């Protein structure tokens, strides 16, 4: 596997590395299914009496070489077959939170894709209750607060998204937002306008993936069609100054995932990332991990890799961490706590 850090022009400055360790982090773009490490996949397969099509954990990791988004999604959906019981979803969530805690994550708004599981006959109750069990235990153990995001698969019909939203109604008081993910090319946002309008009328916030493989025009189209308050990825917005200005004027946050973008060949190397252009334009961009078990880097690795590759400064890091707090759906008091903690972390 190529080393995603090898395209960094220089080693990371020790003081910046220390600052990154200290930053209280808010993660706004992580798919719980994308945190399934091979070791846990093996454990769950054994527990559920399922066979995996690989001989070893090393073989699985060696297979994680992707040519584009779809080549990754094919592997990612297949691996989800080991997630069967409520306890599996709880274990998956708790394993991610333990890792996030080690990286200084204080608040997380993770995605889950119910349709990946309900289409295999898993009851939505087991999926959601298992994840909520894990989030509650993680808050107790690590103090990590959270807001869960129910994400629709855009390659499935709109009727399936509508049915998923209806099936999730008993849990909507414990879900903060709806999202839209999966294959961007060929699956535009507009057909999901009614689903998102219904979700927003039920009091949910809205986010959606756009401008990852798709071009900059998908970003304003997604904002207009779905009424989102964040765009997931959105890094192609940097190709069009008018789109960046729209993001600045509307205060919409971008949840960028630097290592994911290199692994899925959105950018050929990390130093071609558009994050510096977005920061310079005043876009509220943030740093996140997307599917860390598949891309070989959690949120701290993403901060380190992009800082080294682009030569980001302490001020840039402060801005990125503050953007994540401000762009989160946390309660105002929680945002204030995190802002105070961030001020202490950068003033040492
Ligand atoms: N689902 C999981 N990761 C994704 C990504 N990077 N883009 C779209 N859908 C996804
Ligand atoms: Zn994603």
Short mmCIF file of C-alpha atoms and ligand atoms in Angstrom, two decimals:
data_model
loop_
_atom_site.label_atom_id
_atom_site.label_comp_id
_atom_site.label_asym_id
_atom_site.label_seq_id
_atom_site.Cartn_x
_atom_site.Cartn_y
_atom_site.Cartn_z
CA UNK A 1 0.00 0.00 0.00
CA UNK A 2 1.40 3.44 -0.84
CA UNK A 3 2.11 5.65 2.13
CA UNK A 4 -0.26 8.59 2.25
CA UNK A 5 2.21 10.52 4.36
CA UNK A 6 5.06 10.07 1.87
CA UNK A 7 3.95 13.02 -0.25
CA UNK A 8 4.34 15.43 2.66
CA UNK A 9 7.10 17.86 1.65
CA UNK A 10 8.72 17.88 5.09
CA UNK A 11 8.51 16.38 8.55
CA UNK A 12 5.89 17.85 10.83
CA UNK A 13 7.28 20.56 13.11
CA UNK A 14 7.43 19.24 16.70
CA UNK A 15 5.53 22.22 18.15
CA UNK A 16 2.74 21.85 15.61
CA UNK A 17 2.59 18.12 16.33
CA UNK A 18 2.20 18.95 20.04
CA UNK A 19 -0.50 21.51 19.27
CA UNK A 20 -2.39 18.97 17.15
CA UNK A 21 -2.27 16.51 20.06
CA UNK A 22 -3.66 19.14 22.43
CA UNK A 23 -6.48 20.41 20.20
CA UNK A 24 -9.93 19.46 21.51
CA UNK A 25 -11.31 17.90 18.35
CA UNK A 26 -14.81 17.76 16.93
CA UNK A 27 -15.35 15.15 14.24
CA UNK A 28 -18.17 15.97 11.81
CA UNK A 29 -17.53 13.44 9.04
CA UNK A 30 -17.03 9.82 10.03
CA UNK A 31 -19.09 6.83 8.86
CA UNK A 32 -19.45 4.32 11.71
CA UNK A 33 -19.38 1.51 9.14
CA UNK A 34 -16.09 3.00 7.93
CA UNK A 35 -14.51 2.50 11.37
CA UNK A 36 -14.79 -1.30 11.14
CA UNK A 37 -11.20 -2.45 11.65
CA UNK A 38 -10.29 -5.87 10.21
CA UNK A 39 -9.64 -7.28 13.71
CA UNK A 40 -13.17 -6.40 14.81
CA UNK A 41 -14.61 -7.69 11.49
CA UNK A 42 -12.96 -11.04 12.23
CA UNK A 43 -14.27 -11.09 15.80
CA UNK A 44 -17.82 -10.28 14.70
CA UNK A 45 -17.71 -12.80 11.85
CA UNK A 46 -16.66 -15.50 14.35
CA UNK A 47 -19.35 -14.49 16.83
CA UNK A 48 -22.01 -14.59 14.10
CA UNK A 49 -20.81 -17.81 12.46
CA UNK A 50 -19.90 -16.06 9.19
CA UNK A 51 -16.93 -16.63 6.90
CA UNK A 52 -14.83 -13.73 5.58
CA UNK A 53 -13.41 -13.99 2.04
CA UNK A 54 -9.86 -13.33 3.37
CA UNK A 55 -7.36 -15.55 5.14
CA UNK A 56 -5.98 -12.96 7.55
CA UNK A 57 -6.19 -9.42 8.85
CA UNK A 58 -3.04 -8.64 6.82
CA UNK A 59 -4.74 -9.89 3.64
CA UNK A 60 -7.71 -7.63 4.31
CA UNK A 61 -5.49 -4.57 4.78
CA UNK A 62 -3.55 -5.44 1.61
CA UNK A 63 -6.85 -5.44 -0.33
CA UNK A 64 -7.51 -1.81 0.71
CA UNK A 65 -6.09 -0.25 -2.43
CA UNK A 66 -8.75 1.86 -4.16
CA UNK A 67 -8.92 3.42 -7.62
CA UNK A 68 -11.94 5.64 -6.94
CA UNK A 69 -14.97 6.06 -4.66
CA UNK A 70 -16.93 3.13 -6.14
CA UNK A 71 -14.04 0.67 -5.78
CA UNK A 72 -13.96 1.54 -2.08
CA UNK A 73 -17.75 1.43 -1.60
CA UNK A 74 -17.91 -2.12 -3.04
CA UNK A 75 -15.51 -3.37 -0.32
CA UNK A 76 -17.10 -1.25 2.42
CA UNK A 77 -20.66 -2.50 1.80
CA UNK A 78 -19.48 -6.13 1.57
CA UNK A 79 -17.65 -5.91 4.92
CA UNK A 80 -20.83 -4.67 6.63
CA UNK A 81 -22.24 -8.21 6.40
CA UNK A 82 -20.50 -9.04 9.71
CA UNK A 83 -22.66 -6.46 11.53
CA UNK A 84 -25.71 -8.43 12.59
CA UNK A 85 -26.82 -7.90 16.20
CA UNK A 86 -27.50 -4.88 18.39
CA UNK A 87 -24.34 -5.78 20.30
CA UNK A 88 -22.30 -5.68 17.05
CA UNK A 89 -23.40 -2.09 16.41
CA UNK A 90 -22.65 -1.18 20.02
CA UNK A 91 -19.16 -2.72 19.82
CA UNK A 92 -18.43 -0.97 16.51
CA UNK A 93 -19.44 2.41 17.95
CA UNK A 94 -17.54 1.95 21.20
CA UNK A 95 -14.36 0.83 19.40
CA UNK A 96 -14.45 4.03 17.31
CA UNK A 97 -15.01 6.19 20.40
CA UNK A 98 -12.05 4.60 22.22
CA UNK A 99 -9.84 5.44 19.24
CA UNK A 100 -11.31 8.93 18.91
CA UNK A 101 -10.72 9.58 22.61
CA UNK A 102 -7.01 8.75 22.12
CA UNK A 103 -6.97 11.49 19.46
CA UNK A 104 -8.57 14.11 21.71
CA UNK A 105 -12.05 14.02 20.17
CA UNK A 106 -14.57 15.73 22.49
CA UNK A 107 -17.68 15.71 20.29
CA UNK A 108 -18.62 13.63 17.26
CA UNK A 109 -21.49 13.60 14.77
CA UNK A 110 -21.15 10.19 13.11
CA UNK A 111 -23.10 8.90 10.12
CA UNK A 112 -24.74 5.53 9.87
CA UNK A 113 -26.36 4.04 6.76
CA UNK A 114 -29.49 2.13 7.89
CA UNK A 115 -30.25 0.88 4.37
CA UNK A 116 -26.93 -1.01 4.22
CA UNK A 117 -28.31 -3.14 7.05
CA UNK A 118 -32.10 -3.17 6.58
CA UNK A 119 -31.67 -4.38 2.98
CA UNK A 120 -29.91 -7.44 4.52
CA UNK A 121 -32.87 -8.06 6.82
CA UNK A 122 -31.37 -6.48 9.97
CA UNK A 123 -34.11 -4.71 11.99
CA UNK A 124 -33.56 -0.93 12.09
CA UNK A 125 -34.19 -1.10 15.87
CA UNK A 126 -31.07 -3.25 16.36
CA UNK A 127 -28.98 -0.89 14.25
CA UNK A 128 -30.07 2.31 15.97
CA UNK A 129 -30.35 0.97 19.52
CA UNK A 130 -26.92 -0.66 19.23
CA UNK A 131 -25.32 2.58 18.05
CA UNK A 132 -27.13 4.59 20.77
CA UNK A 133 -25.90 2.06 23.38
CA UNK A 134 -22.33 2.62 22.19
CA UNK A 135 -22.66 6.41 22.11
CA UNK A 136 -24.10 6.47 25.65
CA UNK A 137 -21.31 4.23 26.98
CA UNK A 138 -18.71 6.29 25.15
CA UNK A 139 -20.02 9.49 26.71
CA UNK A 140 -19.89 7.87 30.14
CA UNK A 141 -16.37 6.46 29.67
CA UNK A 142 -14.72 9.26 27.70
CA UNK A 143 -16.95 12.33 28.02
CA UNK A 144 -17.42 12.41 24.23
CA UNK A 145 -20.76 14.02 23.36
CA UNK A 146 -22.45 13.18 20.08
CA UNK A 147 -25.19 13.84 17.56
CA UNK A 148 -26.13 10.90 15.35
CA UNK A 149 -26.73 11.43 11.61
CA UNK A 150 -28.98 9.07 9.65
CA UNK A 151 -27.63 8.96 6.12
CA UNK A 152 -29.52 7.85 3.02
CA UNK A 153 -27.81 5.90 0.22
CA UNK A 154 -28.18 7.93 -2.97
CA UNK A 155 -27.75 4.91 -5.26
CA UNK A 156 -31.00 3.43 -3.90
CA UNK A 157 -34.47 4.70 -4.95
CA UNK A 158 -36.01 7.72 -3.24
CA UNK A 159 -38.87 5.51 -2.03
CA UNK A 160 -36.33 3.53 0.00
CA UNK A 161 -35.04 6.74 1.60
CA UNK A 162 -38.61 7.80 2.43
CA UNK A 163 -39.38 4.40 3.95
CA UNK A 164 -36.16 4.58 6.00
CA UNK A 165 -37.09 7.99 7.40
CA UNK A 166 -40.56 6.71 8.30
CA UNK A 167 -39.10 3.59 9.97
CA UNK A 168 -36.73 5.75 12.03
CA UNK A 169 -39.49 8.01 13.42
CA UNK A 170 -39.50 6.42 16.92
CA UNK A 171 -35.83 7.45 17.34
CA UNK A 172 -35.89 10.91 15.77
CA UNK A 173 -35.51 12.63 19.15
CA UNK A 174 -32.08 10.94 19.38
CA UNK A 175 -31.01 11.73 15.82
CA UNK A 176 -29.69 15.20 15.03
CA UNK A 177 -29.65 15.24 11.22
CA UNK A 178 -30.11 13.38 7.97
CA UNK A 179 -27.34 12.95 5.41
CA UNK A 180 -26.80 11.67 1.88
CA UNK A 181 -23.86 9.51 0.84
CA UNK A 182 -22.66 6.75 -1.51
CA UNK A 183 -21.87 7.16 -5.24
CA UNK A 184 -21.96 10.84 -6.25
CA UNK A 185 -21.53 10.48 -10.01
CA UNK A 186 -24.86 9.62 -11.66
CA UNK A 187 -26.90 10.11 -8.48
CA UNK A 188 -27.76 13.83 -8.19
CA UNK A 189 -29.27 15.43 -5.09
CA UNK A 190 -32.52 16.79 -6.60
CA UNK A 191 -34.62 13.57 -6.39
CA UNK A 192 -34.10 13.60 -2.59
CA UNK A 193 -35.53 17.11 -2.12
CA UNK A 194 -38.86 15.80 -0.77
CA UNK A 195 -37.17 13.39 1.68
CA UNK A 196 -34.99 16.16 3.05
CA UNK A 197 -37.90 18.63 3.26
CA UNK A 198 -39.84 16.06 5.30
CA UNK A 199 -36.84 15.44 7.58
CA UNK A 200 -36.37 19.18 8.14
CA UNK A 201 -40.09 19.57 8.88
CA UNK A 202 -39.60 16.92 11.61
CA UNK A 203 -36.95 19.12 13.24
CA UNK A 204 -33.84 17.41 11.86
CA UNK A 205 -30.86 19.25 10.43
CA UNK A 206 -29.53 18.30 7.01
CA UNK A 207 -26.09 17.57 5.58
CA UNK A 208 -25.03 15.86 2.34
CA UNK A 209 -21.95 14.62 0.52
CA UNK A 210 -21.18 16.75 -2.54
CA UNK A 211 -18.14 17.98 -4.45
CA UNK A 212 -16.06 14.90 -3.63
CA UNK A 213 -15.91 13.17 -7.04
CA UNK A 214 -18.54 15.50 -8.47
CA UNK A 215 -17.58 19.01 -9.64
CA UNK A 216 -18.03 22.36 -7.88
CA UNK A 217 -21.55 22.90 -9.35
CA UNK A 218 -22.84 19.98 -7.24
CA UNK A 219 -22.21 22.05 -4.11
CA UNK A 220 -24.76 24.89 -4.75
CA UNK A 221 -27.16 22.38 -6.35
CA UNK A 222 -27.08 20.32 -3.15
CA UNK A 223 -27.59 23.38 -0.94
CA UNK A 224 -30.56 24.51 -3.06
CA UNK A 225 -32.19 21.08 -3.38
CA UNK A 226 -31.74 19.75 0.15
CA UNK A 227 -31.49 22.78 2.47
CA UNK A 228 -28.29 21.50 4.07
CA UNK A 229 -26.28 23.38 6.67
CA UNK A 230 -23.07 21.45 5.97
CA UNK A 231 -21.54 19.93 2.85
CA UNK A 232 -19.55 16.73 3.36
CA UNK A 233 -16.24 16.91 1.47
CA UNK A 234 -17.07 19.86 -0.82
CA UNK A 235 -13.37 20.21 -1.64
CA UNK A 236 -14.10 20.73 -5.37
CA UNK A 237 -15.78 24.04 -4.40
CA UNK A 238 -12.27 25.54 -4.55
CA UNK A 239 -12.42 25.22 -8.36
CA UNK A 240 -15.06 27.99 -8.54
CA UNK A 241 -14.62 31.31 -6.66
CA UNK A 242 -18.38 31.99 -6.88
CA UNK A 243 -19.13 28.71 -5.13
CA UNK A 244 -16.60 29.48 -2.39
CA UNK A 245 -18.19 32.94 -1.94
CA UNK A 246 -21.63 31.32 -1.64
CA UNK A 247 -20.28 29.06 1.13
CA UNK A 248 -18.76 32.03 2.95
CA UNK A 249 -21.93 34.15 2.62
CA UNK A 250 -24.21 31.34 3.81
CA UNK A 251 -21.90 30.17 6.63
CA UNK A 252 -22.02 26.59 5.39
CA UNK A 253 -19.34 24.31 6.85
CA UNK A 254 -17.31 21.88 4.72
CA UNK A 255 -16.27 18.59 6.30
CA UNK A 256 -13.06 17.75 4.45
CA UNK A 257 -11.27 14.39 4.79
CA UNK A 258 -7.69 14.78 3.51
CA UNK A 259 -6.47 11.17 3.71
CA UNK A 260 -9.71 9.87 2.17
CA UNK A 261 -9.27 12.28 -0.74
CA UNK A 262 -5.82 10.86 -1.54
CA UNK A 263 -6.85 7.23 -1.01
CA UNK A 264 -9.88 7.64 -3.31
CA UNK A 265 -7.83 9.67 -5.81
CA UNK A 266 -9.83 12.85 -5.57
CA UNK A 267 -6.33 14.42 -5.40
CA UNK A 268 -3.21 12.65 -6.69
CA UNK A 269 -1.16 13.67 -3.65
CA UNK A 270 -1.89 15.39 -0.34
CA UNK A 271 -0.15 18.61 -1.36
CA UNK A 272 -2.75 19.02 -4.16
CA UNK A 273 -5.56 19.27 -1.59
CA UNK A 274 -7.65 22.44 -1.96
CA UNK A 275 -7.87 23.04 1.79
CA UNK A 276 -5.45 25.97 1.74
CA UNK A 277 -7.46 27.70 -1.01
CA UNK A 278 -10.67 27.15 0.95
CA UNK A 279 -9.13 28.51 4.17
CA UNK A 280 -7.75 31.54 2.35
CA UNK A 281 -11.19 32.30 0.90
CA UNK A 282 -12.70 32.19 4.40
CA UNK A 283 -14.70 28.98 3.86
CA UNK A 284 -15.48 27.20 7.14
CA UNK A 285 -13.55 24.04 6.34
CA UNK A 286 -12.92 21.28 8.92
CA UNK A 287 -10.68 18.18 9.17
CA UNK A 288 -12.17 14.69 9.53
CA UNK A 289 -11.45 11.01 8.87
CA UNK A 290 -14.40 9.69 6.75
CA UNK A 291 -13.67 5.91 6.84
CA UNK A 292 -10.54 5.62 8.98
CA UNK A 293 -10.36 1.81 9.12
CA UNK A 294 -10.11 1.70 5.31
CA UNK A 295 -7.90 4.72 4.69
CA UNK A 296 -5.35 4.14 7.44
CA UNK A 297 -5.80 7.33 9.43
CA UNK A 298 -8.01 8.67 12.21
CA UNK A 299 -8.68 12.36 12.78
CA UNK A 300 -5.29 13.09 14.38
CA UNK A 301 -3.53 11.48 11.40
CA UNK A 302 -5.60 13.68 9.08
CA UNK A 303 -4.59 16.85 10.96
CA UNK A 304 -0.91 15.79 10.87
CA UNK A 305 -0.90 14.79 7.20
CA UNK A 306 -2.56 17.95 5.90
CA UNK A 307 -0.47 20.20 8.14
CA UNK A 308 2.77 18.66 6.88
CA UNK A 309 1.69 18.57 3.23
CA UNK A 310 0.40 22.16 3.06
CA UNK A 311 2.67 23.76 5.63
CA UNK A 312 -0.28 24.87 7.76
CA UNK A 313 0.41 27.18 10.70
CA UNK A 314 -0.75 27.22 14.33
CA UNK A 315 -3.32 29.86 13.33
CA UNK A 316 -4.62 27.60 10.56
CA UNK A 317 -4.97 24.74 13.06
CA UNK A 318 -6.82 26.98 15.50
CA UNK A 319 -9.19 28.05 12.70
CA UNK A 320 -9.82 24.46 11.55
CA UNK A 321 -10.62 23.29 15.09
CA UNK A 322 -12.82 26.34 15.76
CA UNK A 323 -14.69 25.78 12.49
CA UNK A 324 -15.55 22.26 13.64
CA UNK A 325 -16.94 23.50 16.96
CA UNK A 326 -18.95 26.29 15.31
CA UNK A 327 -20.22 24.04 12.50
CA UNK A 328 -21.38 21.28 14.85
CA UNK A 329 -24.97 20.74 15.94
CA UNK A 330 -23.96 20.69 19.62
CA UNK A 331 -26.01 22.74 22.09
CA UNK A 332 -24.76 26.33 22.59
CA UNK A 333 -23.46 25.55 26.11
CA UNK A 334 -21.44 22.60 24.81
CA UNK A 335 -20.03 24.74 22.01
CA UNK A 336 -18.98 27.34 24.59
CA UNK A 337 -17.22 24.67 26.70
CA UNK A 338 -15.36 23.42 23.66
CA UNK A 339 -14.45 26.95 22.58
CA UNK A 340 -13.04 27.65 26.05
CA UNK A 341 -11.05 24.43 25.94
CA UNK A 342 -9.71 25.29 22.51
CA UNK A 343 -8.62 28.74 23.73
CA UNK A 344 -6.65 27.10 26.56
CA UNK A 345 -5.08 24.58 24.17
CA UNK A 346 -3.78 27.21 21.72
CA UNK A 347 -2.60 29.68 24.39
CA UNK A 348 -0.05 27.42 26.08
N1 LIG B 1 -19.80 6.35 2.31
C1 LIG B 1 -18.74 6.10 3.08
N2 LIG B 1 -17.70 6.89 2.73
C2 LIG B 1 -18.13 7.66 1.70
C3 LIG B 1 -17.54 8.68 0.91
N3 LIG B 1 -16.27 9.07 1.08
N4 LIG B 1 -18.29 9.24 -0.07
C4 LIG B 1 -19.55 8.85 -0.26
N5 LIG B 1 -20.16 7.90 0.45
C5 LIG B 1 -19.46 7.31 1.43
ZN1 LIG B 2 -18.09 10.36 3.78
#
